[in-house]
Amino acid sequence: MRLFPALDKLSPLEFAQQLNNSIKENLDVDIAGIFASETDSAQEKAVTRLRDAALKRKNLTDANFYKADIPGDFTHVSNFLMTQQNADDYATLRGHEIKRQMQYVGSCLTKMLEAQSFDEASYYLYASGFLAIGNTSALVYITERQSSKSQFAAISSGLRWAPKSAFTTAAKVIIYIIRGYLTLINDASMFGMVLNNTDNDLLAGKNDQKLDIFVNTGKMTLFMFDQNDAGNPVAINGRKIWTTENKKESAVFAGFYLSEKREGGLYGTDGAMIFSNHNQTRRIAVEYAVPYSGENGCYIAAATDKNLATAKLAFETLRPQQVGSMINPPLSCAISAPDTEYAFLIASIGETDNSKI
């Protein structure tokens, strides 16, 4: 079943216009119009209006939000849970495959917001490749699966448990995909996904109160943020493993971030970040770049040397070495295109044989 016409036949602008028109028709929210007319906090207004319209369509009001629902800071993006197989597949995507997959995710999440019910929304979330949005919803999903509930029933339960944060997060992803494609002439942006294909939580630096993120040019507009099972802040939760009807299942979390050109800036955006486990025994540096001149690129490496001790040093070290894609098991990263002003990046952090994170 195709949710939209073949994505390969659409230009980026046509794709964004198609999503915008679908949302406008079904939810009465004109994303492009908001960005064209609003001067202050346009992104936040667009997310709020889209989220509220999606919740209203499912007959939800503030009165029936669960206490577990935590909207979080506007700049935060909750984790997305996916099957182990999907995580493995994402790590192998290269070039145009990345753009095509992220467009497909955007189209499915749009249909999820437009859905009339949670059961219908669960179908589109599953079609997008995800099982839950946020760790709270993920725990509900897993509990339902352990009770032998069907895949879709479990996804629906997860969405019902934390609807406000789940639909806020989906709205952020959709809006930034739309906005990025509608403003290609003026923007240079990197929309990145980082997969935590390990058994432990990852922090962005030494702790999530002091992020080890360096943005050389541009600005970090959105960044991954969630809570682990104990309620502590993390960048990306660790892998979940459970048993359903005597069969082992596992799922992997992914975090999104958006780095973009500053308004009026003469250069695009580039930077680096360091992810680590709680005891700092393993640290991974991820570098990215979408400049106006020169090629886009990325690099991922274990931050064991002194020249990778901080995100700033990692950027200075890895920026000259960056490539369009690289595989250094268990690490990998790839960028969607070398020469576009709006690029997608997928980075995967996996286990090692002798240094389990």
mmCIF file of C-alpha atoms in Angstrom:
data_model
loop_
_atom_site.group_PDB
_atom_site.id
_atom_site.type_symbol
_atom_site.label_atom_id
_atom_site.label_comp_id
_atom_site.label_asym_id
_atom_site.label_seq_id
_atom_site.Cartn_x
_atom_site.Cartn_y
_atom_site.Cartn_z
ATOM 1 C CA MET A 1 0.000 0.000 0.000
ATOM 2 C CA ARG A 2 1.407 3.396 -0.960
ATOM 3 C CA LEU A 3 0.569 6.199 1.412
ATOM 4 C CA PHE A 4 1.624 8.814 -1.113
ATOM 5 C CA PRO A 5 2.655 8.728 -4.780
ATOM 6 C CA ALA A 6 6.099 7.237 -5.419
ATOM 7 C CA LEU A 7 8.549 9.385 -3.464
ATOM 8 C CA ASP A 8 11.298 8.999 -6.045
ATOM 9 C CA LYS A 9 9.166 10.838 -8.585
ATOM 10 C CA LEU A 10 8.822 13.916 -6.362
ATOM 11 C CA SER A 11 11.286 16.746 -6.007
ATOM 12 C CA PRO A 12 12.057 17.744 -2.381
ATOM 13 C CA LEU A 13 9.854 20.810 -2.779
ATOM 14 C CA GLU A 14 6.969 18.751 -4.212
ATOM 15 C CA PHE A 15 7.298 16.267 -1.362
ATOM 16 C CA ALA A 16 7.112 19.035 1.264
ATOM 17 C CA GLN A 17 4.165 20.660 -0.472
ATOM 18 C CA GLN A 18 2.364 17.318 -0.594
ATOM 19 C CA LEU A 19 2.771 16.739 3.140
ATOM 20 C CA ASN A 20 1.764 20.322 3.883
ATOM 21 C CA ASN A 21 -1.361 20.062 1.703
ATOM 22 C CA SER A 22 -2.375 16.754 3.282
ATOM 23 C CA ILE A 23 -2.058 18.206 6.796
ATOM 24 C CA LYS A 24 -3.926 21.347 5.755
ATOM 25 C CA GLU A 25 -6.771 19.308 4.271
ATOM 26 C CA ASN A 26 -7.129 16.804 7.105
ATOM 27 C CA LEU A 27 -6.093 18.777 10.188
ATOM 28 C CA ASP A 28 -6.692 22.366 9.069
ATOM 29 C CA VAL A 29 -3.125 23.395 9.908
ATOM 30 C CA ASP A 30 -1.082 25.216 7.253
ATOM 31 C CA ILE A 31 2.548 24.607 8.221
ATOM 32 C CA ALA A 32 3.956 26.611 5.319
ATOM 33 C CA GLY A 33 1.571 29.448 6.102
ATOM 34 C CA ILE A 34 2.677 29.569 9.726
ATOM 35 C CA PHE A 35 6.332 29.878 8.769
ATOM 36 C CA ALA A 36 5.490 32.529 6.175
ATOM 37 C CA SER A 37 3.382 34.693 8.499
ATOM 38 C CA GLU A 38 4.776 34.168 11.999
ATOM 39 C CA THR A 39 7.909 36.048 13.005
ATOM 40 C CA ASP A 40 8.346 34.788 16.575
ATOM 41 C CA SER A 41 8.490 31.141 17.667
ATOM 42 C CA ALA A 42 7.079 29.910 14.353
ATOM 43 C CA GLN A 43 8.408 26.384 14.916
ATOM 44 C CA GLU A 44 6.874 26.086 18.369
ATOM 45 C CA LYS A 45 3.520 27.459 17.192
ATOM 46 C CA ALA A 46 3.467 25.062 14.256
ATOM 47 C CA VAL A 47 4.243 22.063 16.481
ATOM 48 C CA THR A 48 1.621 23.023 19.062
ATOM 49 C CA ARG A 49 -1.128 23.585 16.496
ATOM 50 C CA LEU A 50 -0.357 20.345 14.671
ATOM 51 C CA ARG A 51 -0.165 18.346 17.901
ATOM 52 C CA ASP A 52 -3.425 19.779 19.266
ATOM 53 C CA ALA A 53 -5.234 19.195 15.959
ATOM 54 C CA ALA A 54 -4.077 15.566 15.931
ATOM 55 C CA LEU A 55 -5.223 15.000 19.526
ATOM 56 C CA LYS A 56 -8.590 16.668 18.881
ATOM 57 C CA ARG A 57 -9.111 14.348 15.917
ATOM 58 C CA LYS A 58 -8.835 11.440 18.360
ATOM 59 C CA ASN A 59 -11.272 13.101 20.784
ATOM 60 C CA LEU A 60 -8.592 13.822 23.372
ATOM 61 C CA THR A 61 -8.486 16.808 25.682
ATOM 62 C CA ASP A 62 -6.224 17.741 28.599
ATOM 63 C CA ALA A 63 -8.703 15.941 30.860
ATOM 64 C CA ASN A 64 -7.788 12.490 29.599
ATOM 65 C CA PHE A 65 -4.018 12.753 29.341
ATOM 66 C CA TYR A 66 -2.298 10.277 31.606
ATOM 67 C CA LYS A 67 -0.018 11.504 34.391
ATOM 68 C CA ALA A 68 2.854 9.648 32.752
ATOM 69 C CA ASP A 69 2.623 11.995 29.780
ATOM 70 C CA ILE A 70 5.569 14.430 29.944
ATOM 71 C CA PRO A 71 5.628 16.984 27.096
ATOM 72 C CA GLY A 72 9.229 17.991 27.836
ATOM 73 C CA ASP A 73 11.124 20.982 26.542
ATOM 74 C CA PHE A 74 10.284 22.220 23.054
ATOM 75 C CA THR A 75 13.843 21.620 21.857
ATOM 76 C CA HIS A 76 13.804 17.991 23.024
ATOM 77 C CA VAL A 77 12.906 15.064 20.789
ATOM 78 C CA SER A 78 11.893 11.824 22.505
ATOM 79 C CA ASN A 79 13.440 8.527 21.422
ATOM 80 C CA PHE A 80 11.827 6.284 18.796
ATOM 81 C CA LEU A 81 11.729 2.511 19.384
ATOM 82 C CA MET A 82 12.185 0.136 16.444
ATOM 83 C CA THR A 83 12.675 -3.602 15.964
ATOM 84 C CA GLN A 84 16.183 -5.007 16.048
ATOM 85 C CA GLN A 85 15.887 -5.909 12.363
ATOM 86 C CA ASN A 86 14.894 -2.360 11.413
ATOM 87 C CA ALA A 87 17.844 -0.978 13.367
ATOM 88 C CA ASP A 88 20.199 -3.330 11.542
ATOM 89 C CA ASP A 89 18.665 -2.299 8.215
ATOM 90 C CA TYR A 90 18.981 1.430 8.983
ATOM 91 C CA ALA A 91 22.693 0.973 9.641
ATOM 92 C CA THR A 92 23.165 -0.300 6.073
ATOM 93 C CA LEU A 93 21.364 2.569 4.277
ATOM 94 C CA ARG A 94 23.509 4.750 2.046
ATOM 95 C CA GLY A 95 23.042 7.897 -0.039
ATOM 96 C CA HIS A 96 19.683 8.217 -1.758
ATOM 97 C CA GLU A 97 18.315 5.291 0.281
ATOM 98 C CA ILE A 98 18.566 7.466 3.397
ATOM 99 C CA LYS A 99 16.610 10.343 1.857
ATOM 100 C CA ARG A 100 13.962 7.970 0.512
ATOM 101 C CA GLN A 101 13.553 6.265 3.905
ATOM 102 C CA MET A 102 13.316 9.531 5.831
ATOM 103 C CA GLN A 103 10.730 10.838 3.393
ATOM 104 C CA TYR A 104 8.760 7.634 3.885
ATOM 105 C CA VAL A 105 8.987 8.094 7.664
ATOM 106 C CA GLY A 106 7.708 11.658 7.270
ATOM 107 C CA SER A 107 4.752 10.534 5.149
ATOM 108 C CA CYS A 108 3.796 7.744 7.581
ATOM 109 C CA LEU A 109 4.039 9.974 10.653
ATOM 110 C CA THR A 110 1.860 12.525 8.868
ATOM 111 C CA LYS A 111 -0.795 9.846 8.356
ATOM 112 C CA MET A 112 -0.389 8.851 12.018
ATOM 113 C CA LEU A 113 -1.312 12.388 13.097
ATOM 114 C CA GLU A 114 -4.205 12.496 10.643
ATOM 115 C CA ALA A 115 -5.608 9.156 11.850
ATOM 116 C CA GLN A 116 -9.090 9.166 13.391
ATOM 117 C CA SER A 117 -8.259 6.716 16.187
ATOM 118 C CA PHE A 118 -5.333 5.288 18.126
ATOM 119 C CA ASP A 119 -5.788 1.927 16.437
ATOM 120 C CA GLU A 120 -5.461 3.573 13.037
ATOM 121 C CA ALA A 121 -2.528 5.681 14.284
ATOM 122 C CA SER A 122 -0.760 2.534 15.483
ATOM 123 C CA TYR A 123 -0.853 1.133 11.946
ATOM 124 C CA TYR A 124 0.901 4.183 10.520
ATOM 125 C CA LEU A 125 3.483 4.302 13.324
ATOM 126 C CA TYR A 126 4.285 0.658 12.570
ATOM 127 C CA ALA A 127 4.395 1.428 8.837
ATOM 128 C CA SER A 128 6.933 4.162 9.556
ATOM 129 C CA GLY A 129 9.164 1.482 11.074
ATOM 130 C CA PHE A 130 8.606 2.303 14.749
ATOM 131 C CA LEU A 131 6.944 0.604 17.708
ATOM 132 C CA ALA A 132 6.740 3.455 20.214
ATOM 133 C CA ILE A 133 7.694 7.098 20.757
ATOM 134 C CA GLY A 134 9.394 7.775 24.088
ATOM 135 C CA ASN A 135 10.582 5.331 26.730
ATOM 136 C CA THR A 136 7.339 5.565 28.721
ATOM 137 C CA SER A 137 5.302 4.422 25.725
ATOM 138 C CA ALA A 138 7.937 1.796 24.938
ATOM 139 C CA LEU A 139 7.556 0.232 28.397
ATOM 140 C CA VAL A 140 3.790 0.065 27.905
ATOM 141 C CA TYR A 141 4.298 -1.512 24.473
ATOM 142 C CA ILE A 142 6.620 -4.168 25.924
ATOM 143 C CA THR A 143 4.248 -4.944 28.807
ATOM 144 C CA GLU A 144 1.411 -5.470 26.331
ATOM 145 C CA ARG A 145 3.573 -7.719 24.158
ATOM 146 C CA GLN A 146 4.536 -9.773 27.210
ATOM 147 C CA SER A 147 0.804 -10.202 27.828
ATOM 148 C CA SER A 148 0.567 -11.685 24.323
ATOM 149 C CA LYS A 149 -1.195 -8.639 22.891
ATOM 150 C CA SER A 150 -0.888 -8.232 19.128
ATOM 151 C CA GLN A 151 1.716 -5.890 17.654
ATOM 152 C CA PHE A 152 -0.832 -3.221 16.744
ATOM 153 C CA ALA A 153 -2.712 -3.478 20.053
ATOM 154 C CA ALA A 154 0.564 -2.992 21.914
ATOM 155 C CA ILE A 155 1.542 0.022 19.781
ATOM 156 C CA SER A 156 -1.920 1.537 20.272
ATOM 157 C CA SER A 157 -1.655 1.100 24.060
ATOM 158 C CA GLY A 158 1.707 2.847 24.076
ATOM 159 C CA LEU A 159 0.306 5.803 22.162
ATOM 160 C CA ARG A 160 -2.738 6.017 24.458
ATOM 161 C CA TRP A 161 -0.533 6.060 27.561
ATOM 162 C CA ALA A 162 1.486 9.137 26.581
ATOM 163 C CA PRO A 163 -0.343 10.801 23.675
ATOM 164 C CA LYS A 164 0.754 14.384 24.206
ATOM 165 C CA SER A 165 4.499 13.718 24.180
ATOM 166 C CA ALA A 166 4.244 11.089 21.417
ATOM 167 C CA PHE A 167 2.300 13.327 19.053
ATOM 168 C CA THR A 168 4.410 16.381 19.947
ATOM 169 C CA THR A 169 7.538 14.455 18.978
ATOM 170 C CA ALA A 170 5.990 13.220 15.724
ATOM 171 C CA ALA A 171 4.888 16.779 14.905
ATOM 172 C CA LYS A 172 8.431 18.085 15.418
ATOM 173 C CA VAL A 173 9.908 15.515 13.039
ATOM 174 C CA ILE A 174 7.293 16.196 10.358
ATOM 175 C CA ILE A 175 7.499 19.971 10.605
ATOM 176 C CA TYR A 176 11.251 20.088 10.321
ATOM 177 C CA ILE A 177 11.211 17.798 7.300
ATOM 178 C CA ILE A 178 8.576 20.027 5.667
ATOM 179 C CA ARG A 179 10.275 23.263 6.630
ATOM 180 C CA GLY A 180 13.675 22.054 5.508
ATOM 181 C CA TYR A 181 12.432 21.211 2.024
ATOM 182 C CA LEU A 182 10.348 24.367 1.678
ATOM 183 C CA THR A 183 13.308 26.628 2.481
ATOM 184 C CA LEU A 184 16.110 24.949 0.566
ATOM 185 C CA ILE A 185 17.212 28.240 -0.978
ATOM 186 C CA ASN A 186 17.758 29.862 2.399
ATOM 187 C CA ASP A 187 18.711 26.988 4.673
ATOM 188 C CA ALA A 188 21.465 24.466 5.162
ATOM 189 C CA SER A 189 20.405 21.795 7.639
ATOM 190 C CA MET A 190 21.367 18.363 8.913
ATOM 191 C CA PHE A 191 18.570 16.114 10.183
ATOM 192 C CA GLY A 192 20.343 13.266 11.927
ATOM 193 C CA MET A 193 19.348 9.910 13.429
ATOM 194 C CA VAL A 194 21.614 8.096 15.895
ATOM 195 C CA LEU A 195 20.890 4.435 16.707
ATOM 196 C CA ASN A 196 21.887 3.038 20.082
ATOM 197 C CA ASN A 197 22.350 -0.599 19.145
ATOM 198 C CA THR A 198 23.845 -1.420 22.559
ATOM 199 C CA ASP A 199 22.460 -2.740 25.827
ATOM 200 C CA ASN A 200 23.093 0.410 27.867
ATOM 201 C CA ASP A 201 21.851 3.981 27.916
ATOM 202 C CA LEU A 202 23.873 6.669 26.164
ATOM 203 C CA LEU A 203 24.469 10.178 27.443
ATOM 204 C CA ALA A 204 25.516 13.059 25.224
ATOM 205 C CA GLY A 205 28.758 13.722 27.055
ATOM 206 C CA LYS A 206 29.581 13.242 30.730
ATOM 207 C CA ASN A 207 25.985 13.823 31.777
ATOM 208 C CA ASP A 208 22.870 15.324 30.271
ATOM 209 C CA GLN A 209 23.179 18.467 32.369
ATOM 210 C CA LYS A 210 26.412 19.349 30.542
ATOM 211 C CA LEU A 211 26.109 18.128 26.976
ATOM 212 C CA ASP A 212 29.314 17.480 25.084
ATOM 213 C CA ILE A 213 28.112 18.994 21.818
ATOM 214 C CA PHE A 214 30.095 21.399 19.654
ATOM 215 C CA VAL A 215 28.478 23.386 16.849
ATOM 216 C CA ASN A 216 31.146 25.078 14.756
ATOM 217 C CA THR A 217 28.777 26.987 12.481
ATOM 218 C CA GLY A 218 24.998 27.124 12.649
ATOM 219 C CA LYS A 219 22.889 26.097 15.638
ATOM 220 C CA MET A 220 21.478 22.948 17.235
ATOM 221 C CA THR A 221 17.692 23.394 17.016
ATOM 222 C CA LEU A 222 16.515 19.972 18.215
ATOM 223 C CA PHE A 223 18.284 17.274 20.168
ATOM 224 C CA MET A 224 17.405 13.805 21.454
ATOM 225 C CA PHE A 225 16.349 13.595 25.081
ATOM 226 C CA ASP A 226 14.454 10.968 27.056
ATOM 227 C CA GLN A 227 14.225 9.224 30.418
ATOM 228 C CA ASN A 228 15.399 5.722 31.245
ATOM 229 C CA ASP A 229 13.426 3.170 33.250
ATOM 230 C CA ALA A 230 14.564 4.769 36.512
ATOM 231 C CA GLY A 231 13.419 8.228 35.390
ATOM 232 C CA ASN A 232 16.938 9.566 34.851
ATOM 233 C CA PRO A 233 17.739 11.740 31.810
ATOM 234 C CA VAL A 234 19.490 10.086 28.868
ATOM 235 C CA ALA A 235 20.172 10.960 25.261
ATOM 236 C CA ILE A 236 19.258 7.512 23.881
ATOM 237 C CA ASN A 237 17.940 4.567 25.863
ATOM 238 C CA GLY A 238 19.614 1.196 25.628
ATOM 239 C CA ARG A 239 18.220 -1.830 23.823
ATOM 240 C CA LYS A 240 15.122 -3.529 25.255
ATOM 241 C CA ILE A 241 14.951 -7.337 25.469
ATOM 242 C CA TRP A 242 11.907 -9.334 26.602
ATOM 243 C CA THR A 243 10.036 -12.588 26.020
ATOM 244 C CA THR A 244 6.652 -12.955 24.323
ATOM 245 C CA GLU A 245 5.129 -16.439 24.379
ATOM 246 C CA ASN A 246 8.546 -18.019 25.056
ATOM 247 C CA LYS A 247 10.062 -16.141 22.134
ATOM 248 C CA LYS A 248 12.817 -13.591 22.684
ATOM 249 C CA GLU A 249 12.191 -10.135 21.250
ATOM 250 C CA SER A 250 14.447 -7.089 21.177
ATOM 251 C CA ALA A 251 14.104 -3.490 20.093
ATOM 252 C CA VAL A 252 16.457 -0.555 19.625
ATOM 253 C CA PHE A 253 16.051 3.162 20.344
ATOM 254 C CA ALA A 254 16.965 5.953 17.944
ATOM 255 C CA GLY A 255 17.435 9.647 18.703
ATOM 256 C CA PHE A 256 16.964 12.560 16.291
ATOM 257 C CA TYR A 257 18.700 15.911 16.112
ATOM 258 C CA LEU A 258 18.542 18.931 13.824
ATOM 259 C CA SER A 259 21.459 21.288 13.240
ATOM 260 C CA GLU A 260 20.869 24.207 10.893
ATOM 261 C CA LYS A 261 22.293 27.428 9.524
ATOM 262 C CA ARG A 262 21.822 30.558 11.579
ATOM 263 C CA GLU A 263 19.484 33.140 10.092
ATOM 264 C CA GLY A 264 21.524 35.463 7.916
ATOM 265 C CA GLY A 265 24.574 33.237 8.212
ATOM 266 C CA LEU A 266 26.983 32.931 5.308
ATOM 267 C CA TYR A 267 27.887 29.333 6.070
ATOM 268 C CA GLY A 268 25.847 26.172 6.598
ATOM 269 C CA THR A 269 26.185 24.026 9.690
ATOM 270 C CA ASP A 270 28.752 21.608 11.024
ATOM 271 C CA GLY A 271 29.747 20.211 14.394
ATOM 272 C CA ALA A 272 30.272 17.127 16.510
ATOM 273 C CA MET A 273 28.913 15.377 19.590
ATOM 274 C CA ILE A 274 30.160 12.691 21.939
ATOM 275 C CA PHE A 275 27.969 9.875 23.263
ATOM 276 C CA SER A 276 29.047 7.830 26.275
ATOM 277 C CA ASN A 277 27.857 5.235 28.753
ATOM 278 C CA HIS A 278 27.355 6.226 32.397
ATOM 279 C CA ASN A 279 30.813 5.229 33.613
ATOM 280 C CA GLN A 280 32.597 6.757 30.596
ATOM 281 C CA THR A 281 34.307 3.468 29.674
ATOM 282 C CA ARG A 282 33.221 3.931 26.076
ATOM 283 C CA ARG A 283 32.805 7.219 24.236
ATOM 284 C CA ILE A 284 31.799 7.686 20.580
ATOM 285 C CA ALA A 285 32.269 10.864 18.541
ATOM 286 C CA VAL A 286 29.916 11.720 15.654
ATOM 287 C CA GLU A 287 30.867 14.552 13.264
ATOM 288 C CA TYR A 288 28.625 16.098 10.580
ATOM 289 C CA ALA A 289 28.766 18.927 8.033
ATOM 290 C CA VAL A 290 26.387 20.582 5.570
ATOM 291 C CA PRO A 291 28.279 23.652 4.326
ATOM 292 C CA TYR A 292 27.291 25.949 1.474
ATOM 293 C CA SER A 293 30.639 25.316 -0.192
ATOM 294 C CA GLY A 294 32.404 21.978 -0.175
ATOM 295 C CA GLU A 295 30.897 18.552 0.266
ATOM 296 C CA ASN A 296 28.569 17.342 2.974
ATOM 297 C CA GLY A 297 29.991 14.619 5.126
ATOM 298 C CA CYS A 298 30.156 12.718 8.403
ATOM 299 C CA TYR A 299 32.511 10.653 10.513
ATOM 300 C CA ILE A 300 32.125 8.366 13.540
ATOM 301 C CA ALA A 301 34.927 7.102 15.752
ATOM 302 C CA ALA A 302 35.675 5.787 19.229
ATOM 303 C CA ALA A 303 36.769 8.797 21.278
ATOM 304 C CA THR A 304 39.708 7.121 22.994
ATOM 305 C CA ASP A 305 42.570 9.407 21.947
ATOM 306 C CA LYS A 306 43.327 12.754 23.573
ATOM 307 C CA ASN A 307 42.549 14.535 20.301
ATOM 308 C CA LEU A 308 38.959 13.267 20.660
ATOM 309 C CA ALA A 309 38.598 14.117 24.352
ATOM 310 C CA THR A 310 35.881 16.728 23.788
ATOM 311 C CA ALA A 311 33.341 17.396 21.057
ATOM 312 C CA LYS A 312 35.308 20.469 19.952
ATOM 313 C CA LEU A 313 38.532 18.476 19.629
ATOM 314 C CA ALA A 314 36.643 15.651 17.925
ATOM 315 C CA PHE A 315 35.272 18.108 15.372
ATOM 316 C CA GLU A 316 38.707 19.565 14.647
ATOM 317 C CA THR A 317 40.165 16.065 14.251
ATOM 318 C CA LEU A 318 37.391 14.394 12.257
ATOM 319 C CA ARG A 319 36.230 17.265 10.024
ATOM 320 C CA PRO A 320 39.200 16.914 7.617
ATOM 321 C CA GLN A 321 38.646 13.141 7.452
ATOM 322 C CA GLN A 322 34.900 13.140 6.827
ATOM 323 C CA VAL A 323 33.359 11.005 4.100
ATOM 324 C CA GLY A 324 29.930 10.384 2.618
ATOM 325 C CA SER A 325 29.665 7.045 4.391
ATOM 326 C CA MET A 326 31.844 4.786 6.462
ATOM 327 C CA ILE A 327 31.651 1.428 8.200
ATOM 328 C CA ASN A 328 34.036 0.670 11.041
ATOM 329 C CA PRO A 329 32.223 -2.157 12.863
ATOM 330 C CA PRO A 330 30.462 -1.770 15.158
ATOM 331 C CA LEU A 331 30.268 1.898 14.140
ATOM 332 C CA SER A 332 28.769 3.287 10.950
ATOM 333 C CA CYS A 333 27.514 6.580 9.539
ATOM 334 C CA ALA A 334 26.266 7.813 6.179
ATOM 335 C CA ILE A 335 24.871 11.004 4.701
ATOM 336 C CA SER A 336 22.056 11.213 2.159
ATOM 337 C CA ALA A 337 23.815 13.354 -0.474
ATOM 338 C CA PRO A 338 27.210 15.071 -0.832
ATOM 339 C CA ASP A 339 26.025 18.329 -2.354
ATOM 340 C CA THR A 340 22.506 19.258 -1.172
ATOM 341 C CA GLU A 341 21.675 22.018 1.287
ATOM 342 C CA TYR A 342 19.390 19.778 3.334
ATOM 343 C CA ALA A 343 20.826 16.405 4.254
ATOM 344 C CA PHE A 344 19.879 13.379 6.352
ATOM 345 C CA LEU A 345 22.408 11.440 8.395
ATOM 346 C CA ILE A 346 22.169 8.003 9.985
ATOM 347 C CA ALA A 347 24.773 6.925 12.540
ATOM 348 C CA SER A 348 24.750 3.568 14.330
ATOM 349 C CA ILE A 349 26.572 2.717 17.557
ATOM 350 C CA GLY A 350 26.849 -1.014 18.225
ATOM 351 C CA GLU A 351 28.490 -3.341 20.697
ATOM 352 C CA THR A 352 32.127 -4.376 20.508
ATOM 353 C CA ASP A 353 33.529 -7.813 21.224
ATOM 354 C CA ASN A 354 35.924 -6.649 23.931
ATOM 355 C CA SER A 355 34.326 -3.389 25.142
ATOM 356 C CA LYS A 356 30.654 -3.832 25.755
ATOM 357 C CA ILE A 357 29.197 -0.423 26.424
#
